[in-house]
Amino acid sequence: MSPLAISMLLASQGSVALAQYRKAPAKPAQSGVYPEYRSRFGTIRWVRDQMPLKVYISPGLTLDSMTDPNLGVPIANTDNLPAWPNLVANVLSNPEQFQALKRADGYVDGHYQAALEGVLSWKQFEREGLFSYEITQDPGDADIYVFFTNHFVGKSGMALFAQDIRGYTSKTNFPYKAILAGGQADFKPAVIVLRTTDGQGQPMSLGKLKAAATHEFGHALGIEGHSTNPVDLMSAYYGRGVISPNDAATIRHLYRLTPDLIP
């Protein structure tokens, strides 16, 4: 079987570990480049030929109406992360289905601007030539999509209300060497889903949603895991809600490496 035939549907699980265990770190918090940026399959990042990346932030749209006929729960459940890119690709290929998407309960007008500001937080690194991206209003012309949900559920339909999980990111990744050698990849969109409500069921504060969007876009760019330093945005605690010096050092390091996989 060719490398691309076993191309690994890798889902970058966003904030999956967030707040389940708020214990003090067992070892001193690290500083500088944190090794958790690397997935167990190697480094993952976008390459120059894919840029500028196009990012579509939906006006509060949710994927929750797309349900699994066997389970009766949203296909975009947290136990089914690898399927999210294909789900979005299928929805985009059917204009009527896309037009039928509804706004997530709990979504307020300020959430769009908060998500936009979060995504644009990484723009500062464009000046260094690391990557480039732009916002598009055309849902048919994007590489990365941002959707929303009132709350996340697992495959059992159990709501994850008790956990401070504000977002997930899912990407399909392909071996870069195989593509350079002429292999063909069926690229799919990267998908970010942000939660619109807090643990009390109230609309997520704009500051928290912005931090979540910044964090998830860091995953979309290729920081796969979570920093163990709680002051970092890319920790499971969102740090201070802004990109930290360690986050900056890590994204610079990542984009100076030749990737093993590309989204």
Short mmCIF file of C-alpha atoms in Angstrom, two decimals:
data_model
loop_
_atom_site.label_atom_id
_atom_site.label_comp_id
_atom_site.label_asym_id
_atom_site.label_seq_id
_atom_site.Cartn_x
_atom_site.Cartn_y
_atom_site.Cartn_z
CA MET A 1 0.00 0.00 0.00
CA SER A 2 1.39 3.43 -0.91
CA PRO A 3 2.24 6.00 1.76
CA LEU A 4 -0.70 8.14 0.68
CA ALA A 5 -3.05 5.18 0.84
CA ILE A 6 -2.27 4.93 4.54
CA SER A 7 -2.11 8.68 4.93
CA MET A 8 -3.32 8.69 8.50
CA LEU A 9 -6.43 10.61 9.37
CA LEU A 10 -4.82 12.44 12.23
CA ALA A 11 -7.10 14.58 14.37
CA SER A 12 -5.43 17.34 16.35
CA GLN A 13 -7.62 17.18 19.39
CA GLY A 14 -7.70 20.84 20.29
CA SER A 15 -8.49 21.26 23.94
CA VAL A 16 -9.32 17.64 24.66
CA ALA A 17 -7.35 17.57 27.91
CA LEU A 18 -8.57 20.95 29.08
CA ALA A 19 -9.52 21.18 32.73
CA GLN A 20 -10.20 17.51 33.33
CA TYR A 21 -7.34 17.44 35.78
CA ARG A 22 -6.35 20.81 37.18
CA LYS A 23 -3.38 19.48 39.13
CA ALA A 24 -0.12 21.31 39.63
CA PRO A 25 2.57 20.24 37.13
CA ALA A 26 4.62 17.31 38.41
CA LYS A 27 7.83 18.94 37.17
CA PRO A 28 9.00 22.53 36.78
CA ALA A 29 7.27 24.40 33.97
CA GLN A 30 9.39 24.47 30.85
CA SER A 31 10.38 27.60 28.99
CA GLY A 32 11.31 28.14 25.36
CA VAL A 33 10.31 25.65 22.66
CA TYR A 34 8.07 22.96 24.13
CA PRO A 35 8.36 19.46 22.60
CA GLU A 36 4.62 18.87 22.68
CA TYR A 37 4.30 20.75 19.38
CA ARG A 38 5.30 17.50 17.68
CA SER A 39 2.75 14.76 17.06
CA ARG A 40 3.59 11.10 17.60
CA PHE A 41 3.83 10.84 13.80
CA GLY A 42 6.30 13.71 13.49
CA THR A 43 6.08 17.40 12.70
CA ILE A 44 2.97 18.73 10.99
CA ARG A 45 2.70 22.13 9.36
CA TRP A 46 1.57 23.90 6.21
CA VAL A 47 4.09 24.57 3.45
CA ARG A 48 4.75 27.55 1.21
CA ASP A 49 2.88 26.10 -1.79
CA GLN A 50 -0.33 26.06 0.26
CA MET A 51 -0.14 29.73 1.21
CA PRO A 52 -1.70 32.12 1.70
CA LEU A 53 -4.06 29.92 3.66
CA LYS A 54 -7.70 30.92 3.43
CA VAL A 55 -9.73 30.96 6.65
CA TYR A 56 -13.52 31.03 6.73
CA ILE A 57 -15.15 31.97 10.03
CA SER A 58 -18.81 31.09 9.85
CA PRO A 59 -21.44 33.50 11.23
CA GLY A 60 -22.19 31.19 14.14
CA LEU A 61 -23.03 28.13 12.07
CA THR A 62 -23.12 24.73 13.75
CA LEU A 63 -22.61 21.25 12.30
CA ASP A 64 -24.82 19.65 14.94
CA SER A 65 -27.75 19.07 12.57
CA MET A 66 -25.63 16.52 10.69
CA THR A 67 -26.36 13.40 12.73
CA ASP A 68 -25.10 9.84 12.66
CA PRO A 69 -28.12 7.71 11.63
CA ASN A 70 -26.96 4.82 13.79
CA LEU A 71 -26.06 6.75 16.93
CA GLY A 72 -28.50 9.62 16.68
CA VAL A 73 -25.83 12.10 17.74
CA PRO A 74 -23.96 14.77 15.78
CA ILE A 75 -21.35 13.36 13.40
CA ALA A 76 -19.14 16.14 14.74
CA ASN A 77 -18.93 14.52 18.17
CA THR A 78 -15.68 14.49 20.11
CA ASP A 79 -15.16 10.75 19.69
CA ASN A 80 -15.31 11.14 15.92
CA LEU A 81 -12.72 13.89 15.36
CA PRO A 82 -11.01 12.26 12.34
CA ALA A 83 -14.31 12.42 10.43
CA TRP A 84 -14.80 16.17 10.81
CA PRO A 85 -12.78 17.27 7.74
CA ASN A 86 -14.65 14.86 5.47
CA LEU A 87 -17.98 15.95 6.97
CA VAL A 88 -17.26 19.59 6.19
CA ALA A 89 -16.01 18.73 2.69
CA ASN A 90 -19.27 16.89 2.02
CA VAL A 91 -21.40 19.75 3.36
CA LEU A 92 -19.51 22.25 1.22
CA SER A 93 -20.09 20.12 -1.87
CA ASN A 94 -23.84 20.41 -1.31
CA PRO A 95 -24.84 24.11 -1.36
CA GLU A 96 -28.36 23.36 -0.14
CA GLN A 97 -27.01 21.46 2.83
CA PHE A 98 -24.62 24.28 3.68
CA GLN A 99 -27.38 26.88 3.39
CA ALA A 100 -29.49 24.80 5.79
CA LEU A 101 -26.93 25.04 8.59
CA LYS A 102 -28.29 26.89 11.61
CA ARG A 103 -26.72 29.18 14.14
CA ALA A 104 -25.53 27.52 17.31
CA ASP A 105 -27.61 28.15 20.41
CA GLY A 106 -25.77 30.54 22.70
CA TYR A 107 -24.06 32.34 19.83
CA VAL A 108 -24.08 36.13 20.17
CA ASP A 109 -22.95 38.72 17.66
CA GLY A 110 -19.73 39.47 19.54
CA HIS A 111 -18.60 35.86 19.16
CA TYR A 112 -17.73 36.36 15.50
CA GLN A 113 -15.45 39.30 16.25
CA ALA A 114 -13.86 37.43 19.17
CA ALA A 115 -13.14 34.44 16.92
CA LEU A 116 -11.78 36.72 14.21
CA GLU A 117 -9.46 38.51 16.64
CA GLY A 118 -8.25 35.17 17.96
CA VAL A 119 -7.45 33.84 14.50
CA LEU A 120 -5.70 37.08 13.55
CA SER A 121 -3.52 36.95 16.69
CA TRP A 122 -1.03 34.77 14.80
CA LYS A 123 -0.71 37.35 11.99
CA GLN A 124 2.29 38.88 13.77
CA PHE A 125 4.45 35.99 12.51
CA GLU A 126 3.74 36.76 8.87
CA ARG A 127 6.29 39.58 9.11
CA GLU A 128 8.91 36.92 9.83
CA GLY A 129 7.93 34.93 6.75
CA LEU A 130 6.81 31.87 8.71
CA PHE A 131 3.42 31.57 7.03
CA SER A 132 0.64 33.68 5.55
CA TYR A 133 -3.12 33.51 5.71
CA GLU A 134 -6.15 35.64 5.05
CA ILE A 135 -9.82 35.70 5.97
CA THR A 136 -12.29 34.82 3.23
CA GLN A 137 -16.04 35.39 3.16
CA ASP A 138 -16.43 32.66 0.54
CA PRO A 139 -17.13 29.29 2.21
CA GLY A 140 -16.18 27.56 -1.02
CA ASP A 141 -12.65 28.96 -0.98
CA ALA A 142 -11.03 28.09 2.34
CA ASP A 143 -8.49 25.75 3.85
CA ILE A 144 -9.50 26.24 7.48
CA TYR A 145 -13.08 26.55 8.71
CA VAL A 146 -14.42 27.82 12.03
CA PHE A 147 -17.81 26.58 13.20
CA PHE A 148 -19.58 26.78 16.56
CA THR A 149 -21.53 24.56 18.92
CA ASN A 150 -23.59 25.16 22.04
CA HIS A 151 -21.70 22.36 23.77
CA PHE A 152 -19.67 19.30 22.81
CA VAL A 153 -20.95 15.74 23.04
CA GLY A 154 -19.34 12.33 22.83
CA LYS A 155 -20.58 9.42 20.73
CA SER A 156 -22.99 8.44 23.51
CA GLY A 157 -24.62 11.84 23.28
CA MET A 158 -23.35 12.74 26.74
CA ALA A 159 -22.87 16.49 26.97
CA LEU A 160 -19.47 17.71 28.14
CA PHE A 161 -20.94 20.47 30.29
CA ALA A 162 -18.75 19.93 33.32
CA GLN A 163 -15.47 20.43 31.51
CA ASP A 164 -14.05 23.80 30.48
CA ILE A 165 -13.48 22.59 26.93
CA ARG A 166 -13.93 25.54 24.60
CA GLY A 167 -12.79 24.14 21.27
CA TYR A 168 -11.52 21.28 19.14
CA THR A 169 -9.49 21.18 15.93
CA SER A 170 -9.37 18.36 13.40
CA LYS A 171 -7.06 18.00 10.40
CA THR A 172 -6.31 15.30 7.86
CA ASN A 173 -2.56 15.08 7.23
CA PHE A 174 -0.47 13.53 4.48
CA PRO A 175 3.20 12.41 4.24
CA TYR A 176 5.14 15.32 2.78
CA LYS A 177 7.89 13.22 1.20
CA ALA A 178 5.33 11.15 -0.69
CA ILE A 179 3.72 14.29 -2.07
CA LEU A 180 7.11 15.69 -3.12
CA ALA A 181 7.70 12.39 -4.93
CA GLY A 182 4.56 12.93 -6.99
CA GLY A 183 1.94 11.31 -4.81
CA GLN A 184 -1.60 12.66 -5.00
CA ALA A 185 -3.43 13.58 -1.83
CA ASP A 186 -7.14 14.17 -1.36
CA PHE A 187 -6.77 17.28 0.75
CA LYS A 188 -9.59 18.09 3.16
CA PRO A 189 -10.34 21.27 5.09
CA ALA A 190 -9.05 21.75 8.61
CA VAL A 191 -11.97 22.23 10.99
CA ILE A 192 -12.18 24.25 14.20
CA VAL A 193 -15.31 24.15 16.35
CA LEU A 194 -15.72 26.65 19.18
CA ARG A 195 -18.16 26.40 22.07
CA THR A 196 -20.64 29.24 22.51
CA THR A 197 -21.54 28.66 26.16
CA ASP A 198 -19.77 28.39 29.49
CA GLY A 199 -20.23 25.80 32.23
CA GLN A 200 -23.39 27.53 33.42
CA GLY A 201 -24.94 27.54 29.97
CA GLN A 202 -24.49 31.28 29.53
CA PRO A 203 -22.93 32.77 26.39
CA MET A 204 -19.16 32.33 26.45
CA SER A 205 -17.45 35.58 27.40
CA LEU A 206 -15.80 37.32 24.48
CA GLY A 207 -12.39 37.15 26.15
CA LYS A 208 -12.63 33.40 26.70
CA LEU A 209 -13.87 32.75 23.20
CA LYS A 210 -11.08 34.85 21.72
CA ALA A 211 -8.52 32.87 23.75
CA ALA A 212 -10.10 29.62 22.56
CA ALA A 213 -9.98 30.75 18.93
CA THR A 214 -6.33 31.78 19.26
CA HIS A 215 -5.50 28.44 20.90
CA GLU A 216 -7.33 26.35 18.31
CA PHE A 217 -5.78 28.25 15.42
CA GLY A 218 -2.41 27.40 16.95
CA HIS A 219 -3.41 23.75 16.61
CA ALA A 220 -4.58 24.37 13.04
CA LEU A 221 -1.17 25.85 12.21
CA GLY A 222 0.54 22.71 13.49
CA ILE A 223 1.17 22.89 17.24
CA GLU A 224 -0.26 19.47 17.94
CA GLY A 225 -0.09 19.04 21.69
CA HIS A 226 -0.34 21.21 24.79
CA SER A 227 2.51 22.98 26.53
CA THR A 228 3.00 21.83 30.13
CA ASN A 229 3.61 25.43 31.20
CA PRO A 230 0.26 26.84 32.36
CA VAL A 231 1.27 30.39 31.40
CA ASP A 232 1.34 29.45 27.70
CA LEU A 233 -1.69 30.02 25.49
CA MET A 234 -1.09 26.55 24.05
CA SER A 235 -1.31 24.90 27.46
CA ALA A 236 -4.55 23.20 28.46
CA TYR A 237 -5.30 26.28 30.56
CA TYR A 238 -5.03 28.95 27.83
CA GLY A 239 -2.39 30.79 29.86
CA ARG A 240 -3.21 34.49 29.98
CA GLY A 241 -5.27 34.24 26.81
CA VAL A 242 -2.54 35.60 24.56
CA ILE A 243 0.42 34.11 22.68
CA SER A 244 3.28 33.73 25.15
CA PRO A 245 7.04 33.97 24.46
CA ASN A 246 7.15 30.16 24.63
CA ASP A 247 4.32 29.86 22.11
CA ALA A 248 6.16 32.30 19.83
CA ALA A 249 9.42 30.37 20.14
CA THR A 250 7.62 27.12 19.37
CA ILE A 251 5.79 28.31 16.25
CA ARG A 252 9.06 29.82 14.95
CA HIS A 253 10.87 26.54 15.57
CA LEU A 254 8.12 24.49 13.91
CA TYR A 255 8.05 26.59 10.75
CA ARG A 256 11.80 26.33 10.32
CA LEU A 257 11.58 22.53 10.17
CA THR A 258 10.82 20.39 7.14
CA PRO A 259 7.48 18.76 7.98
CA ASP A 260 6.87 15.05 8.09
CA LEU A 261 3.20 15.62 7.32
CA ILE A 262 1.16 18.45 5.84
CA PRO A 263 -2.56 19.17 6.27
#
